[in-house]
Amino acid sequence: MGPHDLLLVVDVQNDFCPGGNLPVADGDQVVPVINRLLPQFRNVVLTQDWHPSDHASFASMHAGKSPYDTISMPYGEQTLWPDHCIQGSEGASFHPDLETDGALAVIRKGMNASIDSYSAFTENDRSTPTGLGGLLGTLHIQRVFLVGLAFDFCVGWSASDARAHGFEAIVIEDATRPVDLPGTVDAAREAFRDAGVAVTVSREVEGAGAGGKGRPAG
């Protein structure tokens, strides 16, 4: 990949892998794929869900509610989750096999107890930036390749927001896994089509050099 390309590694954390508090099915299987991709990129940024223990997205904070229920928040509909990725916990740590040494930065999100943050660019209120957009502008990034967890939530929202910030966005699908709640994968693909997000697989990136673009979502 070229100097204007970046690999965005989204939330490859213990709590999203088997044995974690919010496991994505086969979430740990993205790790070797991502590790193979890392040498292709000179620009790598990691994201990390980093919640306070009283985060409003936790079902435990809402009497009578269970994980995966939805509630209305001031910024819109919110899925409730099991407690996960609590600041400083083992669950919030990156998967131990993920190679992280070459990353330029770690963007932590979801730190505001009252607002969830799926996207690596903007919190769910759609107005509070994480700082990633400014960093990528400073680096003169043009294309963002996205991997990690999960396809239909944090990867998907980040990809759409990358387009909204003026970057090309390419999701490397075999380096992601979905939460796969009813309708969420289809909704993510529809959002990709609407935003102009491309989808590819790792072998195409590994063999494409600086020119690979992926295919339109669909």
JSON list of C-alpha atoms in Angstrom, two decimals:
[
{"chain": "A", "resi": 1, "resn": "MET", "atom": "CA", "xyz": [0.00, 0.00, 0.00]},
{"chain": "A", "resi": 2, "resn": "GLY", "atom": "CA", "xyz": [1.05, 3.57, -0.56]},
{"chain": "A", "resi": 3, "resn": "PRO", "atom": "CA", "xyz": [1.82, 6.52, 1.73]},
{"chain": "A", "resi": 4, "resn": "HIS", "atom": "CA", "xyz": [-1.80, 7.74, 1.59]},
{"chain": "A", "resi": 5, "resn": "ASP", "atom": "CA", "xyz": [-3.32, 4.41, 2.67]},
{"chain": "A", "resi": 6, "resn": "LEU", "atom": "CA", "xyz": [-4.15, 3.46, 6.25]},
{"chain": "A", "resi": 7, "resn": "LEU", "atom": "CA", "xyz": [-5.22, 0.24, 7.94]},
{"chain": "A", "resi": 8, "resn": "LEU", "atom": "CA", "xyz": [-7.78, 0.90, 10.68]},
{"chain": "A", "resi": 9, "resn": "VAL", "atom": "CA", "xyz": [-7.89, -2.03, 13.13]},
{"chain": "A", "resi": 10, "resn": "VAL", "atom": "CA", "xyz": [-11.19, -1.76, 14.99]},
{"chain": "A", "resi": 11, "resn": "ASP", "atom": "CA", "xyz": [-11.70, -3.08, 18.54]},
{"chain": "A", "resi": 12, "resn": "VAL", "atom": "CA", "xyz": [-9.82, -6.39, 18.41]},
{"chain": "A", "resi": 13, "resn": "GLN", "atom": "CA", "xyz": [-10.21, -6.76, 22.17]},
{"chain": "A", "resi": 14, "resn": "ASN", "atom": "CA", "xyz": [-10.59, -9.69, 24.51]},
{"chain": "A", "resi": 15, "resn": "ASP", "atom": "CA", "xyz": [-14.21, -8.98, 25.41]},
{"chain": "A", "resi": 16, "resn": "PHE", "atom": "CA", "xyz": [-15.21, -9.27, 21.74]},
{"chain": "A", "resi": 17, "resn": "CYS", "atom": "CA", "xyz": [-13.45, -12.62, 21.33]},
{"chain": "A", "resi": 18, "resn": "PRO", "atom": "CA", "xyz": [-14.53, -16.09, 22.55]},
{"chain": "A", "resi": 19, "resn": "GLY", "atom": "CA", "xyz": [-14.55, -16.15, 26.34]},
{"chain": "A", "resi": 20, "resn": "GLY", "atom": "CA", "xyz": [-15.14, -12.40, 26.60]},
{"chain": "A", "resi": 21, "resn": "ASN", "atom": "CA", "xyz": [-18.15, -10.58, 27.99]},
{"chain": "A", "resi": 22, "resn": "LEU", "atom": "CA", "xyz": [-19.52, -9.68, 24.54]},
{"chain": "A", "resi": 23, "resn": "PRO", "atom": "CA", "xyz": [-18.08, -12.36, 22.27]},
{"chain": "A", "resi": 24, "resn": "VAL", "atom": "CA", "xyz": [-18.43, -12.08, 18.51]},
{"chain": "A", "resi": 25, "resn": "ALA", "atom": "CA", "xyz": [-18.64, -15.56, 16.98]},
{"chain": "A", "resi": 26, "resn": "ASP", "atom": "CA", "xyz": [-15.16, -16.53, 15.73]},
{"chain": "A", "resi": 27, "resn": "GLY", "atom": "CA", "xyz": [-13.94, -13.05, 16.59]},
{"chain": "A", "resi": 28, "resn": "ASP", "atom": "CA", "xyz": [-10.45, -14.32, 17.35]},
{"chain": "A", "resi": 29, "resn": "GLN", "atom": "CA", "xyz": [-10.14, -15.68, 13.81]},
{"chain": "A", "resi": 30, "resn": "VAL", "atom": "CA", "xyz": [-9.61, -12.17, 12.47]},
{"chain": "A", "resi": 31, "resn": "VAL", "atom": "CA", "xyz": [-6.30, -11.88, 14.32]},
{"chain": "A", "resi": 32, "resn": "PRO", "atom": "CA", "xyz": [-4.06, -13.95, 12.00]},
{"chain": "A", "resi": 33, "resn": "VAL", "atom": "CA", "xyz": [-5.64, -12.32, 8.94]},
{"chain": "A", "resi": 34, "resn": "ILE", "atom": "CA", "xyz": [-4.96, -8.85, 10.34]},
{"chain": "A", "resi": 35, "resn": "ASN", "atom": "CA", "xyz": [-1.41, -9.80, 11.30]},
{"chain": "A", "resi": 36, "resn": "ARG", "atom": "CA", "xyz": [-0.75, -10.85, 7.70]},
{"chain": "A", "resi": 37, "resn": "LEU", "atom": "CA", "xyz": [-2.08, -7.53, 6.44]},
{"chain": "A", "resi": 38, "resn": "LEU", "atom": "CA", "xyz": [-0.10, -5.30, 8.80]},
{"chain": "A", "resi": 39, "resn": "PRO", "atom": "CA", "xyz": [3.21, -5.44, 6.87]},
{"chain": "A", "resi": 40, "resn": "GLN", "atom": "CA", "xyz": [1.40, -4.14, 3.78]},
{"chain": "A", "resi": 41, "resn": "PHE", "atom": "CA", "xyz": [0.71, -0.77, 5.46]},
{"chain": "A", "resi": 42, "resn": "ARG", "atom": "CA", "xyz": [3.07, 1.92, 6.69]},
{"chain": "A", "resi": 43, "resn": "ASN", "atom": "CA", "xyz": [0.12, 3.66, 8.41]},
{"chain": "A", "resi": 44, "resn": "VAL", "atom": "CA", "xyz": [-1.81, 1.67, 11.03]},
{"chain": "A", "resi": 45, "resn": "VAL", "atom": "CA", "xyz": [-4.21, 2.97, 13.68]},
{"chain": "A", "resi": 46, "resn": "LEU", "atom": "CA", "xyz": [-5.92, 0.83, 16.33]},
{"chain": "A", "resi": 47, "resn": "THR", "atom": "CA", "xyz": [-9.21, 1.60, 18.04]},
{"chain": "A", "resi": 48, "resn": "GLN", "atom": "CA", "xyz": [-10.17, 0.48, 21.52]},
{"chain": "A", "resi": 49, "resn": "ASP", "atom": "CA", "xyz": [-13.59, 0.45, 23.18]},
{"chain": "A", "resi": 50, "resn": "TRP", "atom": "CA", "xyz": [-12.84, 2.01, 26.58]},
{"chain": "A", "resi": 51, "resn": "HIS", "atom": "CA", "xyz": [-15.94, 2.31, 28.74]},
{"chain": "A", "resi": 52, "resn": "PRO", "atom": "CA", "xyz": [-16.40, 3.52, 32.31]},
{"chain": "A", "resi": 53, "resn": "SER", "atom": "CA", "xyz": [-18.08, 0.92, 34.51]},
{"chain": "A", "resi": 54, "resn": "ASP", "atom": "CA", "xyz": [-21.35, 2.91, 34.58]},
{"chain": "A", "resi": 55, "resn": "HIS", "atom": "CA", "xyz": [-21.69, 3.32, 30.83]},
{"chain": "A", "resi": 56, "resn": "ALA", "atom": "CA", "xyz": [-25.23, 4.01, 29.64]},
{"chain": "A", "resi": 57, "resn": "SER", "atom": "CA", "xyz": [-25.03, 1.32, 26.95]},
{"chain": "A", "resi": 58, "resn": "PHE", "atom": "CA", "xyz": [-24.76, -1.42, 29.59]},
{"chain": "A", "resi": 59, "resn": "ALA", "atom": "CA", "xyz": [-28.02, -3.28, 30.25]},
{"chain": "A", "resi": 60, "resn": "SER", "atom": "CA", "xyz": [-26.96, -3.52, 33.90]},
{"chain": "A", "resi": 61, "resn": "MET", "atom": "CA", "xyz": [-27.51, 0.24, 34.21]},
{"chain": "A", "resi": 62, "resn": "HIS", "atom": "CA", "xyz": [-31.21, 0.01, 33.28]},
{"chain": "A", "resi": 63, "resn": "ALA", "atom": "CA", "xyz": [-33.67, -1.69, 35.63]},
{"chain": "A", "resi": 64, "resn": "GLY", "atom": "CA", "xyz": [-35.71, -4.40, 33.96]},
{"chain": "A", "resi": 65, "resn": "LYS", "atom": "CA", "xyz": [-33.64, -4.39, 30.78]},
{"chain": "A", "resi": 66, "resn": "SER", "atom": "CA", "xyz": [-31.58, -7.21, 29.30]},
{"chain": "A", "resi": 67, "resn": "PRO", "atom": "CA", "xyz": [-28.66, -7.26, 26.88]},
{"chain": "A", "resi": 68, "resn": "TYR", "atom": "CA", "xyz": [-29.74, -6.64, 23.28]},
{"chain": "A", "resi": 69, "resn": "ASP", "atom": "CA", "xyz": [-32.88, -4.77, 24.30]},
{"chain": "A", "resi": 70, "resn": "THR", "atom": "CA", "xyz": [-33.14, -1.32, 22.76]},
{"chain": "A", "resi": 71, "resn": "ILE", "atom": "CA", "xyz": [-33.95, 1.96, 24.48]},
{"chain": "A", "resi": 72, "resn": "SER", "atom": "CA", "xyz": [-34.32, 5.56, 23.38]},
{"chain": "A", "resi": 73, "resn": "MET", "atom": "CA", "xyz": [-31.46, 7.88, 24.25]},
{"chain": "A", "resi": 74, "resn": "PRO", "atom": "CA", "xyz": [-31.24, 11.63, 23.58]},
{"chain": "A", "resi": 75, "resn": "TYR", "atom": "CA", "xyz": [-29.15, 10.82, 20.48]},
{"chain": "A", "resi": 76, "resn": "GLY", "atom": "CA", "xyz": [-31.45, 8.04, 19.19]},
{"chain": "A", "resi": 77, "resn": "GLU", "atom": "CA", "xyz": [-32.05, 4.33, 19.56]},
{"chain": "A", "resi": 78, "resn": "GLN", "atom": "CA", "xyz": [-29.46, 2.47, 21.63]},
{"chain": "A", "resi": 79, "resn": "THR", "atom": "CA", "xyz": [-28.85, -1.27, 21.79]},
{"chain": "A", "resi": 80, "resn": "LEU", "atom": "CA", "xyz": [-28.04, -2.38, 25.32]},
{"chain": "A", "resi": 81, "resn": "TRP", "atom": "CA", "xyz": [-25.01, -4.60, 25.80]},
{"chain": "A", "resi": 82, "resn": "PRO", "atom": "CA", "xyz": [-23.47, -6.78, 28.48]},
{"chain": "A", "resi": 83, "resn": "ASP", "atom": "CA", "xyz": [-20.86, -4.90, 30.50]},
{"chain": "A", "resi": 84, "resn": "HIS", "atom": "CA", "xyz": [-17.75, -4.95, 28.32]},
{"chain": "A", "resi": 85, "resn": "CYS", "atom": "CA", "xyz": [-14.39, -3.30, 27.67]},
{"chain": "A", "resi": 86, "resn": "ILE", "atom": "CA", "xyz": [-14.32, -1.55, 31.03]},
{"chain": "A", "resi": 87, "resn": "GLN", "atom": "CA", "xyz": [-11.37, 0.80, 31.30]},
{"chain": "A", "resi": 88, "resn": "GLY", "atom": "CA", "xyz": [-8.25, -0.97, 32.56]},
{"chain": "A", "resi": 89, "resn": "SER", "atom": "CA", "xyz": [-9.82, -4.43, 32.52]},
{"chain": "A", "resi": 90, "resn": "GLU", "atom": "CA", "xyz": [-8.40, -7.52, 30.85]},
{"chain": "A", "resi": 91, "resn": "GLY", "atom": "CA", "xyz": [-11.46, -7.56, 28.63]},
{"chain": "A", "resi": 92, "resn": "ALA", "atom": "CA", "xyz": [-10.58, -4.12, 27.29]},
{"chain": "A", "resi": 93, "resn": "SER", "atom": "CA", "xyz": [-7.05, -5.22, 26.37]},
{"chain": "A", "resi": 94, "resn": "PHE", "atom": "CA", "xyz": [-6.17, -6.08, 22.80]},
{"chain": "A", "resi": 95, "resn": "HIS", "atom": "CA", "xyz": [-6.19, -9.76, 21.89]},
{"chain": "A", "resi": 96, "resn": "PRO", "atom": "CA", "xyz": [-2.80, -11.07, 23.04]},
{"chain": "A", "resi": 97, "resn": "ASP", "atom": "CA", "xyz": [-1.89, -12.38, 19.58]},
{"chain": "A", "resi": 98, "resn": "LEU", "atom": "CA", "xyz": [-2.62, -9.12, 17.77]},
{"chain": "A", "resi": 99, "resn": "GLU", "atom": "CA", "xyz": [0.57, -7.40, 16.65]},
{"chain": "A", "resi": 100, "resn": "THR", "atom": "CA", "xyz": [0.28, -3.82, 17.88]},
{"chain": "A", "resi": 101, "resn": "ASP", "atom": "CA", "xyz": [3.85, -2.53, 18.02]},
{"chain": "A", "resi": 102, "resn": "GLY", "atom": "CA", "xyz": [3.80, -0.77, 14.65]},
{"chain": "A", "resi": 103, "resn": "ALA", "atom": "CA", "xyz": [0.63, 1.25, 15.22]},
{"chain": "A", "resi": 104, "resn": "LEU", "atom": "CA", "xyz": [0.88, 5.02, 14.92]},
{"chain": "A", "resi": 105, "resn": "ALA", "atom": "CA", "xyz": [-1.89, 5.64, 17.46]},
{"chain": "A", "resi": 106, "resn": "VAL", "atom": "CA", "xyz": [-4.64, 4.07, 19.54]},
{"chain": "A", "resi": 107, "resn": "ILE", "atom": "CA", "xyz": [-8.00, 5.85, 19.39]},
{"chain": "A", "resi": 108, "resn": "ARG", "atom": "CA", "xyz": [-10.07, 5.12, 22.50]},
{"chain": "A", "resi": 109, "resn": "LYS", "atom": "CA", "xyz": [-13.83, 5.56, 22.22]},
{"chain": "A", "resi": 110, "resn": "GLY", "atom": "CA", "xyz": [-16.93, 5.18, 24.35]},
{"chain": "A", "resi": 111, "resn": "MET", "atom": "CA", "xyz": [-15.32, 6.98, 27.29]},
{"chain": "A", "resi": 112, "resn": "ASN", "atom": "CA", "xyz": [-18.27, 9.32, 27.85]},
{"chain": "A", "resi": 113, "resn": "ALA", "atom": "CA", "xyz": [-20.61, 7.43, 30.20]},
{"chain": "A", "resi": 114, "resn": "SER", "atom": "CA", "xyz": [-23.73, 8.90, 28.60]},
{"chain": "A", "resi": 115, "resn": "ILE", "atom": "CA", "xyz": [-22.94, 8.31, 24.89]},
{"chain": "A", "resi": 116, "resn": "ASP", "atom": "CA", "xyz": [-21.99, 5.13, 23.07]},
{"chain": "A", "resi": 117, "resn": "SER", "atom": "CA", "xyz": [-19.44, 5.26, 20.28]},
{"chain": "A", "resi": 118, "resn": "TYR", "atom": "CA", "xyz": [-19.52, 2.65, 17.53]},
{"chain": "A", "resi": 119, "resn": "SER", "atom": "CA", "xyz": [-17.67, 4.73, 14.96]},
{"chain": "A", "resi": 120, "resn": "ALA", "atom": "CA", "xyz": [-13.96, 5.37, 15.24]},
{"chain": "A", "resi": 121, "resn": "PHE", "atom": "CA", "xyz": [-14.60, 8.91, 13.96]},
{"chain": "A", "resi": 122, "resn": "THR", "atom": "CA", "xyz": [-17.68, 10.22, 15.78]},
{"chain": "A", "resi": 123, "resn": "GLU", "atom": "CA", "xyz": [-19.62, 9.22, 18.88]},
{"chain": "A", "resi": 124, "resn": "ASN", "atom": "CA", "xyz": [-23.22, 8.06, 18.50]},
{"chain": "A", "resi": 125, "resn": "ASP", "atom": "CA", "xyz": [-24.55, 11.57, 19.07]},
{"chain": "A", "resi": 126, "resn": "ARG", "atom": "CA", "xyz": [-23.07, 12.17, 15.58]},
{"chain": "A", "resi": 127, "resn": "SER", "atom": "CA", "xyz": [-21.44, 15.40, 16.71]},
{"chain": "A", "resi": 128, "resn": "THR", "atom": "CA", "xyz": [-18.62, 14.54, 19.16]},
{"chain": "A", "resi": 129, "resn": "PRO", "atom": "CA", "xyz": [-15.39, 13.70, 17.30]},
{"chain": "A", "resi": 130, "resn": "THR", "atom": "CA", "xyz": [-12.89, 11.12, 18.52]},
{"chain": "A", "resi": 131, "resn": "GLY", "atom": "CA", "xyz": [-9.94, 12.91, 16.89]},
{"chain": "A", "resi": 132, "resn": "LEU", "atom": "CA", "xyz": [-9.35, 10.25, 14.25]},
{"chain": "A", "resi": 133, "resn": "GLY", "atom": "CA", "xyz": [-10.48, 12.43, 11.37]},
{"chain": "A", "resi": 134, "resn": "GLY", "atom": "CA", "xyz": [-8.01, 15.13, 12.30]},
{"chain": "A", "resi": 135, "resn": "LEU", "atom": "CA", "xyz": [-5.18, 12.62, 12.67]},
{"chain": "A", "resi": 136, "resn": "LEU", "atom": "CA", "xyz": [-5.84, 11.13, 9.25]},
{"chain": "A", "resi": 137, "resn": "GLY", "atom": "CA", "xyz": [-5.90, 14.60, 7.74]},
{"chain": "A", "resi": 138, "resn": "THR", "atom": "CA", "xyz": [-2.51, 15.35, 9.29]},
{"chain": "A", "resi": 139, "resn": "LEU", "atom": "CA", "xyz": [-1.18, 12.12, 7.79]},
{"chain": "A", "resi": 140, "resn": "HIS", "atom": "CA", "xyz": [-2.62, 13.04, 4.35]},
{"chain": "A", "resi": 141, "resn": "ILE", "atom": "CA", "xyz": [-4.54, 9.77, 4.23]},
{"chain": "A", "resi": 142, "resn": "GLN", "atom": "CA", "xyz": [-6.80, 9.19, 1.24]},
{"chain": "A", "resi": 143, "resn": "ARG", "atom": "CA", "xyz": [-7.86, 5.54, 1.59]},
{"chain": "A", "resi": 144, "resn": "VAL", "atom": "CA", "xyz": [-8.91, 3.77, 4.78]},
{"chain": "A", "resi": 145, "resn": "PHE", "atom": "CA", "xyz": [-8.93, -0.03, 4.86]},
{"chain": "A", "resi": 146, "resn": "LEU", "atom": "CA", "xyz": [-10.98, -1.38, 7.76]},
{"chain": "A", "resi": 147, "resn": "VAL", "atom": "CA", "xyz": [-10.68, -4.64, 9.69]},
{"chain": "A", "resi": 148, "resn": "GLY", "atom": "CA", "xyz": [-11.71, -5.89, 13.12]},
{"chain": "A", "resi": 149, "resn": "LEU", "atom": "CA", "xyz": [-14.85, -6.21, 15.21]},
{"chain": "A", "resi": 150, "resn": "ALA", "atom": "CA", "xyz": [-17.60, -6.10, 14.47]},
{"chain": "A", "resi": 151, "resn": "PHE", "atom": "CA", "xyz": [-18.59, -5.90, 10.80]},
{"chain": "A", "resi": 152, "resn": "ASP", "atom": "CA", "xyz": [-22.15, -4.72, 11.45]},
{"chain": "A", "resi": 153, "resn": "PHE", "atom": "CA", "xyz": [-21.44, -2.27, 14.28]},
{"chain": "A", "resi": 154, "resn": "CYS", "atom": "CA", "xyz": [-18.10, -0.59, 14.91]},
{"chain": "A", "resi": 155, "resn": "VAL", "atom": "CA", "xyz": [-16.44, -1.54, 11.61]},
{"chain": "A", "resi": 156, "resn": "GLY", "atom": "CA", "xyz": [-19.56, -0.65, 9.66]},
{"chain": "A", "resi": 157, "resn": "TRP", "atom": "CA", "xyz": [-20.16, 2.69, 11.34]},
{"chain": "A", "resi": 158, "resn": "SER", "atom": "CA", "xyz": [-16.47, 3.56, 11.00]},
{"chain": "A", "resi": 159, "resn": "ALA", "atom": "CA", "xyz": [-16.50, 2.76, 7.29]},
{"chain": "A", "resi": 160, "resn": "SER", "atom": "CA", "xyz": [-19.52, 4.94, 6.62]},
{"chain": "A", "resi": 161, "resn": "ASP", "atom": "CA", "xyz": [-18.02, 7.75, 8.67]},
{"chain": "A", "resi": 162, "resn": "ALA", "atom": "CA", "xyz": [-14.73, 7.46, 6.79]},
{"chain": "A", "resi": 163, "resn": "ARG", "atom": "CA", "xyz": [-16.68, 8.23, 3.62]},
{"chain": "A", "resi": 164, "resn": "ALA", "atom": "CA", "xyz": [-18.47, 11.10, 5.35]},
{"chain": "A", "resi": 165, "resn": "HIS", "atom": "CA", "xyz": [-15.04, 12.53, 6.24]},
{"chain": "A", "resi": 166, "resn": "GLY", "atom": "CA", "xyz": [-13.98, 12.40, 2.59]},
{"chain": "A", "resi": 167, "resn": "PHE", "atom": "CA", "xyz": [-11.86, 9.24, 2.59]},
{"chain": "A", "resi": 168, "resn": "GLU", "atom": "CA", "xyz": [-12.19, 6.22, 0.37]},
{"chain": "A", "resi": 169, "resn": "ALA", "atom": "CA", "xyz": [-13.27, 3.32, 2.58]},
{"chain": "A", "resi": 170, "resn": "ILE", "atom": "CA", "xyz": [-12.63, -0.36, 1.91]},
{"chain": "A", "resi": 171, "resn": "VAL", "atom": "CA", "xyz": [-13.77, -3.08, 4.33]},
{"chain": "A", "resi": 172, "resn": "ILE", "atom": "CA", "xyz": [-11.64, -6.25, 4.23]},
{"chain": "A", "resi": 173, "resn": "GLU", "atom": "CA", "xyz": [-14.45, -8.67, 4.95]},
{"chain": "A", "resi": 174, "resn": "ASP", "atom": "CA", "xyz": [-12.54, -11.81, 5.91]},
{"chain": "A", "resi": 175, "resn": "ALA", "atom": "CA", "xyz": [-10.68, -9.73, 8.52]},
{"chain": "A", "resi": 176, "resn": "THR", "atom": "CA", "xyz": [-13.99, -8.91, 10.23]},
{"chain": "A", "resi": 177, "resn": "ARG", "atom": "CA", "xyz": [-16.82, -10.82, 11.92]},
{"chain": "A", "resi": 178, "resn": "PRO", "atom": "CA", "xyz": [-20.38, -9.63, 12.67]},
{"chain": "A", "resi": 179, "resn": "VAL", "atom": "CA", "xyz": [-22.39, -9.52, 15.87]},
{"chain": "A", "resi": 180, "resn": "ASP", "atom": "CA", "xyz": [-25.27, -10.55, 13.59]},
{"chain": "A", "resi": 181, "resn": "LEU", "atom": "CA", "xyz": [-28.33, -9.43, 15.49]},
{"chain": "A", "resi": 182, "resn": "PRO", "atom": "CA", "xyz": [-31.54, -9.67, 13.41]},
{"chain": "A", "resi": 183, "resn": "GLY", "atom": "CA", "xyz": [-31.12, -7.46, 10.36]},
{"chain": "A", "resi": 184, "resn": "THR", "atom": "CA", "xyz": [-27.82, -5.87, 11.34]},
{"chain": "A", "resi": 185, "resn": "VAL", "atom": "CA", "xyz": [-25.63, -7.41, 8.63]},
{"chain": "A", "resi": 186, "resn": "ASP", "atom": "CA", "xyz": [-28.08, -6.48, 5.87]},
{"chain": "A", "resi": 187, "resn": "ALA", "atom": "CA", "xyz": [-28.35, -2.98, 7.32]},
{"chain": "A", "resi": 188, "resn": "ALA", "atom": "CA", "xyz": [-24.56, -2.63, 7.27]},
{"chain": "A", "resi": 189, "resn": "ARG", "atom": "CA", "xyz": [-24.36, -3.70, 3.63]},
{"chain": "A", "resi": 190, "resn": "GLU", "atom": "CA", "xyz": [-27.11, -1.26, 2.70]},
{"chain": "A", "resi": 191, "resn": "ALA", "atom": "CA", "xyz": [-25.27, 1.52, 4.53]},
{"chain": "A", "resi": 192, "resn": "PHE", "atom": "CA", "xyz": [-22.11, 0.61, 2.59]},
{"chain": "A", "resi": 193, "resn": "ARG", "atom": "CA", "xyz": [-23.96, 0.88, -0.72]},
{"chain": "A", "resi": 194, "resn": "ASP", "atom": "CA", "xyz": [-25.47, 4.22, 0.25]},
{"chain": "A", "resi": 195, "resn": "ALA", "atom": "CA", "xyz": [-22.15, 5.66, 1.43]},
{"chain": "A", "resi": 196, "resn": "GLY", "atom": "CA", "xyz": [-19.97, 4.24, -1.34]},
{"chain": "A", "resi": 197, "resn": "VAL", "atom": "CA", "xyz": [-17.98, 1.89, 0.89]},
{"chain": "A", "resi": 198, "resn": "ALA", "atom": "CA", "xyz": [-16.15, -0.86, -1.02]},
{"chain": "A", "resi": 199, "resn": "VAL", "atom": "CA", "xyz": [-15.73, -4.43, 0.21]},
{"chain": "A", "resi": 200, "resn": "THR", "atom": "CA", "xyz": [-12.80, -6.72, -0.55]},
{"chain": "A", "resi": 201, "resn": "VAL", "atom": "CA", "xyz": [-10.95, -9.71, 0.90]},
{"chain": "A", "resi": 202, "resn": "SER", "atom": "CA", "xyz": [-7.44, -9.95, 2.27]},
{"chain": "A", "resi": 203, "resn": "ARG", "atom": "CA", "xyz": [-5.91, -11.86, -0.64]},
{"chain": "A", "resi": 204, "resn": "GLU", "atom": "CA", "xyz": [-6.86, -9.02, -2.99]},
{"chain": "A", "resi": 205, "resn": "VAL", "atom": "CA", "xyz": [-5.20, -6.47, -0.71]},
{"chain": "A", "resi": 206, "resn": "GLU", "atom": "CA", "xyz": [-2.08, -8.58, -0.23]},
{"chain": "A", "resi": 207, "resn": "GLY", "atom": "CA", "xyz": [-1.72, -8.98, -3.99]},
{"chain": "A", "resi": 208, "resn": "ALA", "atom": "CA", "xyz": [-2.87, -5.54, -5.10]},
{"chain": "A", "resi": 209, "resn": "GLY", "atom": "CA", "xyz": [0.08, -3.36, -4.12]},
{"chain": "A", "resi": 210, "resn": "ALA", "atom": "CA", "xyz": [-0.82, 0.33, -4.11]},
{"chain": "A", "resi": 211, "resn": "GLY", "atom": "CA", "xyz": [-3.64, 0.00, -6.63]},
{"chain": "A", "resi": 212, "resn": "GLY", "atom": "CA", "xyz": [-6.26, -2.29, -5.06]},
{"chain": "A", "resi": 213, "resn": "LYS", "atom": "CA", "xyz": [-9.65, -0.68, -4.53]},
{"chain": "A", "resi": 214, "resn": "GLY", "atom": "CA", "xyz": [-12.05, -3.51, -3.72]},
{"chain": "A", "resi": 215, "resn": "ARG", "atom": "CA", "xyz": [-15.54, -3.89, -5.17]},
{"chain": "A", "resi": 216, "resn": "PRO", "atom": "CA", "xyz": [-18.58, -1.78, -4.40]},
{"chain": "A", "resi": 217, "resn": "ALA", "atom": "CA", "xyz": [-20.69, -3.20, -1.58]},
{"chain": "A", "resi": 218, "resn": "GLY", "atom": "CA", "xyz": [-23.63, -5.24, -2.77]}
]
